[in-house]
XYZ file of C-alpha atoms in Angstrom:
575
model
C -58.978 42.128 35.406
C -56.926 45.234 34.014
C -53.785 43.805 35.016
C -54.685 40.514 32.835
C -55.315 42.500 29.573
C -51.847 43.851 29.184
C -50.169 40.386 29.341
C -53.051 38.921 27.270
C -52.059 41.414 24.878
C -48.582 40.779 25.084
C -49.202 36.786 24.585
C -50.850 37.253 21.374
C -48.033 40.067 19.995
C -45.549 37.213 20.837
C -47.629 34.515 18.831
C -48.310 36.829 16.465
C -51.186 36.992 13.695
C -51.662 33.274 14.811
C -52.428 33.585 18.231
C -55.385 32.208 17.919
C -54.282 28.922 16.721
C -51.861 26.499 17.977
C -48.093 27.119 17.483
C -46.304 26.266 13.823
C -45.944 22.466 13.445
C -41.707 21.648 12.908
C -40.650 21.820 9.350
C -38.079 18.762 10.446
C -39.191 15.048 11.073
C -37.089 12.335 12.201
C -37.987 8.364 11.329
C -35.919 5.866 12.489
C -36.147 1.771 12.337
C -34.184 -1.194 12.061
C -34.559 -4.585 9.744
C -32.958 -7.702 11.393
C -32.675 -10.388 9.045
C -31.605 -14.339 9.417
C -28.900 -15.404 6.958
C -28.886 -18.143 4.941
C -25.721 -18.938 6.995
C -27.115 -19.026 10.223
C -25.636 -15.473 11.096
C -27.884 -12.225 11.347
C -27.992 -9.326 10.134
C -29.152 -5.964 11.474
C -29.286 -2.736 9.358
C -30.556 0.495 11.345
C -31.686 3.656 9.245
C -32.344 6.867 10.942
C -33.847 9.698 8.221
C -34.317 13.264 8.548
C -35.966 15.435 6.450
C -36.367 19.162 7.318
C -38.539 21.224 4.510
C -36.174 24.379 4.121
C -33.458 26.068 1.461
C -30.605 26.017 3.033
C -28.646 26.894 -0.155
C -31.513 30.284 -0.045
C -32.377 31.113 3.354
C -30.603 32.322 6.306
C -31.222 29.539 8.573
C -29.711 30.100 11.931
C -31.838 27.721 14.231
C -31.410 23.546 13.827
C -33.691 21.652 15.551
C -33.035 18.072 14.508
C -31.121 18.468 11.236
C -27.530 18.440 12.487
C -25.284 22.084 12.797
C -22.173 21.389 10.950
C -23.681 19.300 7.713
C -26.122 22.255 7.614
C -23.432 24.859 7.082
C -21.285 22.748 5.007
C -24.839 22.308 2.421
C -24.542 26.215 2.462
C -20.708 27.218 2.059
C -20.013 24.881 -0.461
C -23.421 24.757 -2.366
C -23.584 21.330 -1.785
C -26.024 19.185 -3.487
C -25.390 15.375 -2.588
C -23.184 13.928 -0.142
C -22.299 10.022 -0.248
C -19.640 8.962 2.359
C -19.532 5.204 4.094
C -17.066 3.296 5.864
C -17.013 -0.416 6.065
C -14.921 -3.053 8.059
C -15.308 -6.418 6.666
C -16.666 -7.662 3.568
C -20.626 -8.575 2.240
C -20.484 -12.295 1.645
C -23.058 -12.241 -1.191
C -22.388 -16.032 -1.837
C -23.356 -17.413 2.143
C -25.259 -14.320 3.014
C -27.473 -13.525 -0.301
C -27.925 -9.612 -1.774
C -26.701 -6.990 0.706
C -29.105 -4.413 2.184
C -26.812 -1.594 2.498
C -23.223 -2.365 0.497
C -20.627 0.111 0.278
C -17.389 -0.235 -0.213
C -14.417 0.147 3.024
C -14.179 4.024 1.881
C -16.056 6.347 -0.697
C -17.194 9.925 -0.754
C -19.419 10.962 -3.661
C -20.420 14.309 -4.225
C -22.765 16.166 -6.655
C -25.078 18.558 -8.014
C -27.517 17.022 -10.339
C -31.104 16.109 -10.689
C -33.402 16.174 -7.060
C -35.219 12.849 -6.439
C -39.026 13.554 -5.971
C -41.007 11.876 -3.223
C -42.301 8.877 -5.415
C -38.532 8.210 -6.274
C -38.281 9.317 -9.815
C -35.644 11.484 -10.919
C -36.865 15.202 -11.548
C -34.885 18.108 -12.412
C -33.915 20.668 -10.073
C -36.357 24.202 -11.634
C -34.706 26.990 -12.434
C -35.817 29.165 -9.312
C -34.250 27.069 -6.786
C -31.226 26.123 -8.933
C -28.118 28.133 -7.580
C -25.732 30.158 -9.746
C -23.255 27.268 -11.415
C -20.183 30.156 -9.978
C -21.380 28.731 -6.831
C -21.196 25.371 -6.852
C -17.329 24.741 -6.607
C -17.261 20.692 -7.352
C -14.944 19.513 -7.946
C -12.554 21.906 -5.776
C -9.461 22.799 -6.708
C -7.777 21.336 -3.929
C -8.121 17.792 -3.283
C -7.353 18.124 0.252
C -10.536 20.641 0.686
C -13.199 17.749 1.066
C -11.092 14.999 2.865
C -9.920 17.655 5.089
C -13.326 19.022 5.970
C -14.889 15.803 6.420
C -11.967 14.131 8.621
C -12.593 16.832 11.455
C -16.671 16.801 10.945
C -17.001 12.899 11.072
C -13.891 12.384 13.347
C -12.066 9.805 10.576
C -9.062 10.024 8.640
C -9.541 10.202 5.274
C -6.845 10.685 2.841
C -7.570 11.706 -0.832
C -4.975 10.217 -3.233
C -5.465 12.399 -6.452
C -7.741 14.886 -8.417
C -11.541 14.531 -8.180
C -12.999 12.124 -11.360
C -16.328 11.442 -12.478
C -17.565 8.704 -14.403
C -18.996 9.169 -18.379
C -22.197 8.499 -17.166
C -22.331 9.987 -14.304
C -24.668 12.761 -14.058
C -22.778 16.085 -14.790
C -21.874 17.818 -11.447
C -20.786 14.949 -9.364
C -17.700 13.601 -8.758
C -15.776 11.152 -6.197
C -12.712 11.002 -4.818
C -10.151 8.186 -4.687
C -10.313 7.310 -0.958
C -7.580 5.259 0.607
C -9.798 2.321 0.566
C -8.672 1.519 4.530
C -9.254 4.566 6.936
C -10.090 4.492 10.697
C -12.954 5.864 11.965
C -11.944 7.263 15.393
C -15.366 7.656 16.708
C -18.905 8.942 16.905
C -21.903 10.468 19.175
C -25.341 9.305 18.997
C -28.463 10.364 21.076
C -29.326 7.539 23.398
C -32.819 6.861 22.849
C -35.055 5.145 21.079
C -33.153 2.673 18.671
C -29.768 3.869 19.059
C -29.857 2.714 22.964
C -28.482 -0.539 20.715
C -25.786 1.104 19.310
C -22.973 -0.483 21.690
C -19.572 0.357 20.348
C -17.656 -2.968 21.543
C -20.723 -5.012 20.040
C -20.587 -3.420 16.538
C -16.980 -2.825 16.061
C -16.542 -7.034 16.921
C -18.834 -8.036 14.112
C -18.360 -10.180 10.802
C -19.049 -7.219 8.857
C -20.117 -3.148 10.023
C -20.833 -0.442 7.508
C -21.443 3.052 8.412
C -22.858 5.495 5.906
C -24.377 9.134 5.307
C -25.823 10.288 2.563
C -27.381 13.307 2.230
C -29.775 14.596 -0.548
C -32.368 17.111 -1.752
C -36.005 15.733 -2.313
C -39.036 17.455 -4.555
C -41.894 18.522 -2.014
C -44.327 18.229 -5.259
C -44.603 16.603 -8.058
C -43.458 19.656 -9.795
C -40.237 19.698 -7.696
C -40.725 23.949 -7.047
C -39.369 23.305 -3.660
C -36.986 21.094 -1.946
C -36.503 19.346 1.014
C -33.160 18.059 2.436
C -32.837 14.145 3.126
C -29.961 13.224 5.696
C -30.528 9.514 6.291
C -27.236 7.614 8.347
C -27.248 4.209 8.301
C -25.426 1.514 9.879
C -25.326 -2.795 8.908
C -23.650 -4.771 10.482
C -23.635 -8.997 10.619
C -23.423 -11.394 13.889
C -21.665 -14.154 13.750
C -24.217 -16.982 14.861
C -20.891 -19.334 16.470
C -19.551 -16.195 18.374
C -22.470 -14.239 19.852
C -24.591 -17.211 20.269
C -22.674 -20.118 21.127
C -22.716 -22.071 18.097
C -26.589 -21.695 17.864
C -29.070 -20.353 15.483
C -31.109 -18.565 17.814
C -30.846 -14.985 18.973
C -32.228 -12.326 20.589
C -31.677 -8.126 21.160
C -29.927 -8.768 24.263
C -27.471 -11.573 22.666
C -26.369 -9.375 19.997
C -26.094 -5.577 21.276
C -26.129 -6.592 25.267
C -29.222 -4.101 25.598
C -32.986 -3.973 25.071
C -35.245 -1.302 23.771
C -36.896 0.727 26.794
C -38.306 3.212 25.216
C -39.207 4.985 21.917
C -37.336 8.071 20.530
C -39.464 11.083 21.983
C -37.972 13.119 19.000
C -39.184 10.378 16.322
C -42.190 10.584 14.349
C -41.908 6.356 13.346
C -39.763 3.888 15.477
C -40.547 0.687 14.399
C -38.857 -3.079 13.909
C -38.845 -5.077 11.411
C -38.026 -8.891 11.611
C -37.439 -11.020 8.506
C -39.616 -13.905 9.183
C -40.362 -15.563 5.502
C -39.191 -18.764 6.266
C -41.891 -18.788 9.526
C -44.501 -20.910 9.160
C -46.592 -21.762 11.716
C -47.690 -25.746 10.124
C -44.551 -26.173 10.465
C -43.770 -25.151 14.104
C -40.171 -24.828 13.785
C -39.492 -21.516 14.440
C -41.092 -19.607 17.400
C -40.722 -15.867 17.249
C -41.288 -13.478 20.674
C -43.232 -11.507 21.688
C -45.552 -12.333 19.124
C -45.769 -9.367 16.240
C -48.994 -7.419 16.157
C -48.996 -6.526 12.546
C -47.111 -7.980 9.391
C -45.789 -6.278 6.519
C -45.162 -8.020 2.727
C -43.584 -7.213 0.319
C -40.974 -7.892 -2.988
C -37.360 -7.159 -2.006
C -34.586 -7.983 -4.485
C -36.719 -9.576 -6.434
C -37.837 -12.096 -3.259
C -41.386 -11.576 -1.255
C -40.405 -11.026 1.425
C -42.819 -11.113 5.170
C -41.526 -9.121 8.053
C -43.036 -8.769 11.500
C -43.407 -5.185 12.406
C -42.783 -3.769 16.109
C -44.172 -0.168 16.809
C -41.821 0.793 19.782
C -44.591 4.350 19.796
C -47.327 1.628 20.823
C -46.984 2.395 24.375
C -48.209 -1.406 24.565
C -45.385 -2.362 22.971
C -43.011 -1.328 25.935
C -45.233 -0.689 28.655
C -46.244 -4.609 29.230
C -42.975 -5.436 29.769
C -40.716 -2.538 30.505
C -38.980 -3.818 27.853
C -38.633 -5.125 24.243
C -36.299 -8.076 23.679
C -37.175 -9.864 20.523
C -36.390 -13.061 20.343
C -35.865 -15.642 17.844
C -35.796 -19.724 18.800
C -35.726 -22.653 16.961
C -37.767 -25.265 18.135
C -36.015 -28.302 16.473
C -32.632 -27.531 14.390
C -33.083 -26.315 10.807
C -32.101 -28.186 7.944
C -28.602 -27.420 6.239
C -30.028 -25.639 2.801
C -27.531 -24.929 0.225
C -28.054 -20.336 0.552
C -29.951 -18.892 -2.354
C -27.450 -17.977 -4.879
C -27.851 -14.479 -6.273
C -28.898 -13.252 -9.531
C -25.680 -11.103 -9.421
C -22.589 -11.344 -7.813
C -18.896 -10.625 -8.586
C -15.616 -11.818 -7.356
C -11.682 -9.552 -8.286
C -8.624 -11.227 -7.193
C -4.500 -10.329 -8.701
C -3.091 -12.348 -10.389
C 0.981 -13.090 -11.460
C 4.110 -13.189 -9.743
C 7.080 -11.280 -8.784
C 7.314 -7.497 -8.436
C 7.084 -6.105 -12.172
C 3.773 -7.471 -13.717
C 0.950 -8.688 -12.651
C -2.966 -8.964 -13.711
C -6.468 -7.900 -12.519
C -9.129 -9.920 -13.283
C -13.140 -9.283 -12.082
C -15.597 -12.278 -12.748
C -19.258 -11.430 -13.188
C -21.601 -14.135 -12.982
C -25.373 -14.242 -13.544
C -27.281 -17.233 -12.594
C -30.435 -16.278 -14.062
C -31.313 -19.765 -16.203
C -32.942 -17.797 -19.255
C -32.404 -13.632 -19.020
C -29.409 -11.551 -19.830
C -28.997 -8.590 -18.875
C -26.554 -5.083 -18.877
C -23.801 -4.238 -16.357
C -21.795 -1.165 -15.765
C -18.993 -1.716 -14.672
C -16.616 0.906 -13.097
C -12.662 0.470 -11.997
C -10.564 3.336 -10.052
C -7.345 2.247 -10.414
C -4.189 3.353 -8.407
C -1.777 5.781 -10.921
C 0.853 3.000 -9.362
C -0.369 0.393 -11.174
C 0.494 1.221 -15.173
C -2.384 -0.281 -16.844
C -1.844 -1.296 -20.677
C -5.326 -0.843 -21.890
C -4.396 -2.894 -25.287
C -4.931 -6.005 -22.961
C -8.308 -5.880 -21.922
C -9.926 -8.938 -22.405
C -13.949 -9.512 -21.778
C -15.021 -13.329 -22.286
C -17.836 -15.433 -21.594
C -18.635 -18.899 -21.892
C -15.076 -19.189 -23.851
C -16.203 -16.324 -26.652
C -15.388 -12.707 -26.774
C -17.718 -10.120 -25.092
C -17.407 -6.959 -26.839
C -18.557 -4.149 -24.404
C -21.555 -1.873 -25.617
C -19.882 1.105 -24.232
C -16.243 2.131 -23.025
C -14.761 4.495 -21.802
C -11.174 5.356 -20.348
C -9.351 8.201 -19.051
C -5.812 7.230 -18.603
C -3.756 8.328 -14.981
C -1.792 10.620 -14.465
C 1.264 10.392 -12.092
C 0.808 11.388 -8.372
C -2.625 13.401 -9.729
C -5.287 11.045 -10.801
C -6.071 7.285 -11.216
C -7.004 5.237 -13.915
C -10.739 4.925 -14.484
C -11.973 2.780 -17.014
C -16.271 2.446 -17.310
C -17.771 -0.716 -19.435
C -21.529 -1.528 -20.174
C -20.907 -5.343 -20.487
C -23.711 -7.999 -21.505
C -24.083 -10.447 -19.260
C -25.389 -13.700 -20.812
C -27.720 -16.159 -18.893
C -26.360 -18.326 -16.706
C -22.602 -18.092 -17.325
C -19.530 -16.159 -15.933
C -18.007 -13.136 -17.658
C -13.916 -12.802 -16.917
C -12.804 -9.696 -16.776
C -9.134 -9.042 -16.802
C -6.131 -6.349 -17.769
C -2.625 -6.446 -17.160
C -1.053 -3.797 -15.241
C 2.636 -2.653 -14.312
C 3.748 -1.597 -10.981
C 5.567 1.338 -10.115
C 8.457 2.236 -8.301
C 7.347 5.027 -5.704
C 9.703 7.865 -4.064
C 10.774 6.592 -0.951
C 8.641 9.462 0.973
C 5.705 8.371 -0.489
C 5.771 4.522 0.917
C 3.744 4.351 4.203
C 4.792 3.498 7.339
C 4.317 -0.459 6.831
C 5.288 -0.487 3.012
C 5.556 -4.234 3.101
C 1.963 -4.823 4.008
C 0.857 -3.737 0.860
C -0.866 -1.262 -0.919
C -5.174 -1.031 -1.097
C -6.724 -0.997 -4.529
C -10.628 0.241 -4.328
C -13.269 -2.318 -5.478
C -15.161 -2.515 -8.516
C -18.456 -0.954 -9.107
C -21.180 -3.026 -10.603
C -24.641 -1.452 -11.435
C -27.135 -3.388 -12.906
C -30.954 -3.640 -13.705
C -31.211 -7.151 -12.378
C -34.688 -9.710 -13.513
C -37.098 -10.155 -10.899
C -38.678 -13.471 -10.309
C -41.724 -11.681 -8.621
C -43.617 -8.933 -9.952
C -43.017 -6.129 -7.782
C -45.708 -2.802 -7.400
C -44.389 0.867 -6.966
C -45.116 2.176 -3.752
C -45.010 5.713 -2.242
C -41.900 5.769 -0.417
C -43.100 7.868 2.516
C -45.791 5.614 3.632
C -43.457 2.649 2.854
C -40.549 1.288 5.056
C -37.319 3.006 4.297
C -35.601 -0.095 3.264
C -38.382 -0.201 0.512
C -36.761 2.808 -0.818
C -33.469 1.322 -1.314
C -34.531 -0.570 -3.893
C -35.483 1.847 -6.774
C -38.292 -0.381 -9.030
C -38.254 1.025 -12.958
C -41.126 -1.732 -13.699
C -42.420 -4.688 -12.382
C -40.216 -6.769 -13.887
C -36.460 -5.373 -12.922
C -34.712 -4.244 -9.896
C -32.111 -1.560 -9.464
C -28.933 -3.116 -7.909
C -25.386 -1.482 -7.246
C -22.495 -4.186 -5.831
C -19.097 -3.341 -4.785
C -16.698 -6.320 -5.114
C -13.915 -6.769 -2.432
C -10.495 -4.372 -2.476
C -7.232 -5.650 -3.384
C -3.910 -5.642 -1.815
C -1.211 -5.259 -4.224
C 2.608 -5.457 -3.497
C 5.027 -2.552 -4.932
C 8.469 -2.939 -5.020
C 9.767 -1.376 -1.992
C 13.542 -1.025 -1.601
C 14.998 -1.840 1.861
C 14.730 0.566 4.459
C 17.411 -0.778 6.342
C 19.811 -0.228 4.521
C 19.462 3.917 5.099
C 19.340 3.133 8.943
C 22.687 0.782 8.689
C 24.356 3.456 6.957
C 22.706 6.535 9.069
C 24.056 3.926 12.110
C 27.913 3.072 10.978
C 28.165 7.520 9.540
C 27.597 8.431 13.041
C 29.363 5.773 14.694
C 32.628 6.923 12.794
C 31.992 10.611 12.852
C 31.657 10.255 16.334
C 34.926 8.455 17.317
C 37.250 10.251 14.474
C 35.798 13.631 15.417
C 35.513 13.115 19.310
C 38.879 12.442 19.790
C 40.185 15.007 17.446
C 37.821 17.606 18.688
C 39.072 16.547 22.631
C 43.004 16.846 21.077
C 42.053 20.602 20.132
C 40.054 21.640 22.974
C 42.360 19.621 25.924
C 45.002 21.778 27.848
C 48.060 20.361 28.857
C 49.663 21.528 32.536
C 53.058 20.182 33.488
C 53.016 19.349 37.369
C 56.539 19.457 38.997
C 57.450 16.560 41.005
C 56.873 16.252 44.531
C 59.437 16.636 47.369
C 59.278 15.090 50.675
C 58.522 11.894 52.359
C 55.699 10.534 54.575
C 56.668 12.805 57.544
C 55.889 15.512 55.570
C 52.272 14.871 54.375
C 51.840 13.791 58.385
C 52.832 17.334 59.171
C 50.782 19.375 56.619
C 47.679 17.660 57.483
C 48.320 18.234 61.063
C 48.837 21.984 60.054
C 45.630 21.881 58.114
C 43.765 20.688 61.197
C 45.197 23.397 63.649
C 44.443 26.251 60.562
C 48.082 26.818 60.376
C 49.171 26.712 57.002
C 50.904 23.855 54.968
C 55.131 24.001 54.836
């Protein structure tokens, strides 16, 4: 009994003054889930989500233990006083005409950073308070070097990334952030995910041979109160991608977990607090009986999304019933009889940029906006980062719709500067109802140094899509919700009223020709230089360098040679 009280002692000096309770619950929490969703087109799409939130100042405190928050985003939050981190790579293009409004669009390559407001918990914008608001000396955004951020991020995300220019931010961007004109085509070399839970799915040589993939992180502070006197830090990675229904499936509409990522869900995350499915299953009906949907959901979960209600089937992969009946989850999705060919639901708002003009001098850019609402009109900004190759002449910008002039609301322009910064030119454009707003400025290309062409020069050159931002109508009312007890797509989808929806679109990049001069022409003339150096010099060098013996003619027959080599045999030597 005496022995025990010295290590009961010890126990509780070890838990400290609560020892008597249980041990500190984590500050960190990890939610994960994933939204499949049948096209319009007969393709689906699947967009996984995986948020962390972990309730400390990094920015303040010392913090040398991570638990679930990864290491190296951690220290780059507190070197570089980091506020907001947007960075996504895409492969393929949204098709927002077959495929209706996007989930997750980004464009092929953007990183966005900044230091403004903190978004609270409900989603509305509060300002950061002045006791957990570094000093501005440390907040060094944009840096002075371009090559800082790309640089930094290339060896933490494993991509190559490539920065053309200074930093920019837009006029109405908040002040404190600012993005960087990305090559708009990088390679991402690779990445490392835990495999459990819902990343089990997360096949490389399934995603990568998709329609469309789209890889994003985006890290952010959030207000623990509604007075926003502490923060939390967001870190939420995403990933979309879209199946094509005629490849994966055979040329059939149905699918399954196992037909698109060659795996099935075994079990939950054991480091997740939520792990959950979601299935798109509006068009279900059960009068109907044309679309069966398995295992059966237990629960159901409605509501407006992009303006659309919207019913999805919810799997709870921490129901140990769930998994446990089976040993597996494969949800499956079979059509009974063949669906009818529908003409897709056109958007609200959707864009389209294409080049225009011929030869190697001139050309045009031209971005069509169209809203097919039938009675509302409504504002879009619209944002252009263009290449310092391409000379813009701002004096023909042209905004038209339905055949009249548009005049924008707002403009504003900052002219390029040569081999430092791009163009960037920010319009608030009214978009009438039901009609198509032309866009277009005529640009001039430039004639590069020949060390600054890339290695395939006549392939082209990428130009990074347009921007669109908009406050589109809603044909449903639509309710704000608390965005922790709501899905985390629900949070994508920022609601200002009932009445309007908070949409951002990225139209496709461009491939623009320079003129490129011929680079054979150096390697015919590096060829035919050495060929001549090398036969006038050779044989002049070999005229200086040879020496010249004269041998004296030789004397004596046949016999003679007969003799020495029989001399040479016995040792004896030669005559």
């Amino acid at each position: 009994m005496a022995a025990a009280m010295p290590l009961a002692l010890l126990v509780l000096l070890l838990l400290g003054p609560g020892g008597w309770c249980l041990a500190e619950p984590p500050r960190d929490s990890l939610r994960e889930e994933l939204v499949i969703t049948p096209l319009p087109s007969g393709d689906v799409a699947a967009t996984f989500q995986f948020r962390t939130r972990w309730d400390s100042e990094l920015q303040r405190e010392g913090v040398s233990h991570y638990r679930l928050f990864p290491k190296a985003l951690g220290q780059l939050i507190s070197k570089y006083s980091l506020r907001e981190l947007h960075l996504s790579f895409t492969q393929g293009f949204w098709r927002t005409r077959y495929w209706g409004p996007p989930f997750l669009q980004a464009p092929s390559v953007w990183i966005n950073l900044g230091r403004s407001s903190v978004m609270s918990s409900q989603g509305s914008s509060a300002p950061l308070s002045t006791s957990s608001t570094p000093p501005t000396q440390s907040l060094p955004l944009p840096p002075s070097n371009p090559w800082v951020w790309p640089m930094t991020l290339t060896t933490t995300f494993c991509a190559m990334l490539c920065c053309r220019g200074r930093w920019s931010a837009p006029k109405t961007s908040p002040p404190g952030r600012s993005s960087c004109p990305v090559v708009p085509r990088a390679s991402l070399i690779s990445f490392h995910l835990l495999q459990a839970g819902l990343s089990v799915l997360l096949k490389a040589d399934r995603l990568f041979h998709t329609s469309y993939h789209s890889q994003a992180v985006h890290i952010r502070p959030v207000c623990r109160n509604a007075r926003c006197t502490s923060i939390s830090w967001e870190l939420r990675q995403t990933l979309s991608v879209v199946f094509d229904a005629f490849i994966t499936g055979q040329g059939k509409k149905d699918w399954s977990l196992f037909r698109m990522f060659s795996r099935t869900l075994t079990e939950p995350c054991p480091l997740a607090s939520e792990s959950r499915v979601y299935v798109d299953i509006t068009t279900y009906n059960q009068d109907n009986e044309t679309l069966e949907v398995h295992p059966p959901p237990t629960t159901t979960y409605q509501d407006v999304i992009l303006g659309t209600r919207k019913t999805y089937a919810i799997y709870d992969l921490l129901d140990t019933a769930m998994i446990n009946n089976s040993r597996n989850l494969n949800i499956q999705l079979k059509w009974k009889r063949p669906p009818e060919n529908e003409a897709p639901p056109v958007p609200f708002l959707h864009a389209q940029r294409y080049v225009s003009g011929y030869g190697l001098q001139k050309g045009e850019l031209s971005t069509l906006l169209y809203n097919t609402h039938p009675y509302r009109a409504f504002p879009v900004l619209l944002l252009d980062t263009v290449p310092w190759y391409l000379r813009l002449y701002v004096h023909t910008l042209t905004i038209t719709s339905k055949g009249k002039e548009n005049k924008p609301s707002y403009i504003h322009y900052q002219p390029a500067q040569d081999r430092l910064q791009p163009h960037l030119l920010e319009m608030l454009i009214q978009l009438p109802a039901n009609s198509v707003t032309k866009v277009s400025i005529q640009f001039e290309r430039a004639l590069l140094k020949w060390t600054e062409y890339t290695p395939d020069p006549n392939h082209g050159f990428y130009v990074s899509p347009s921007v669109l931002s908009a406050l589109v109508p809603s044909m449903v009312a639509a309710k704000p919700v608390d965005w922790e007890e709501s899905p985390l797509f629900n949070s994508l989808f920022p609601v200002s009223d009932g009445s309007n929806y908070f949409v951002r679109l990225y139209t496709e990049p461009l491939l623009v020709n320079l003129p490129t001069p011929d680079f054979s022409m150096p390697y015919n003339v590096i060829c035919l230089t050495c060929t001549v150096v090398a036969v006038c010099y050779g044989s002049f060098y070999n005229l200086l360098t040879r020496t010249f013996h004269i041998e004296e003619p030789r004397t004596g027959g046949l016999a003679k040679r007969l003799a020495n080599l029989i001399r040479r045999a016995r040792g004896v030597p030669p005559l």
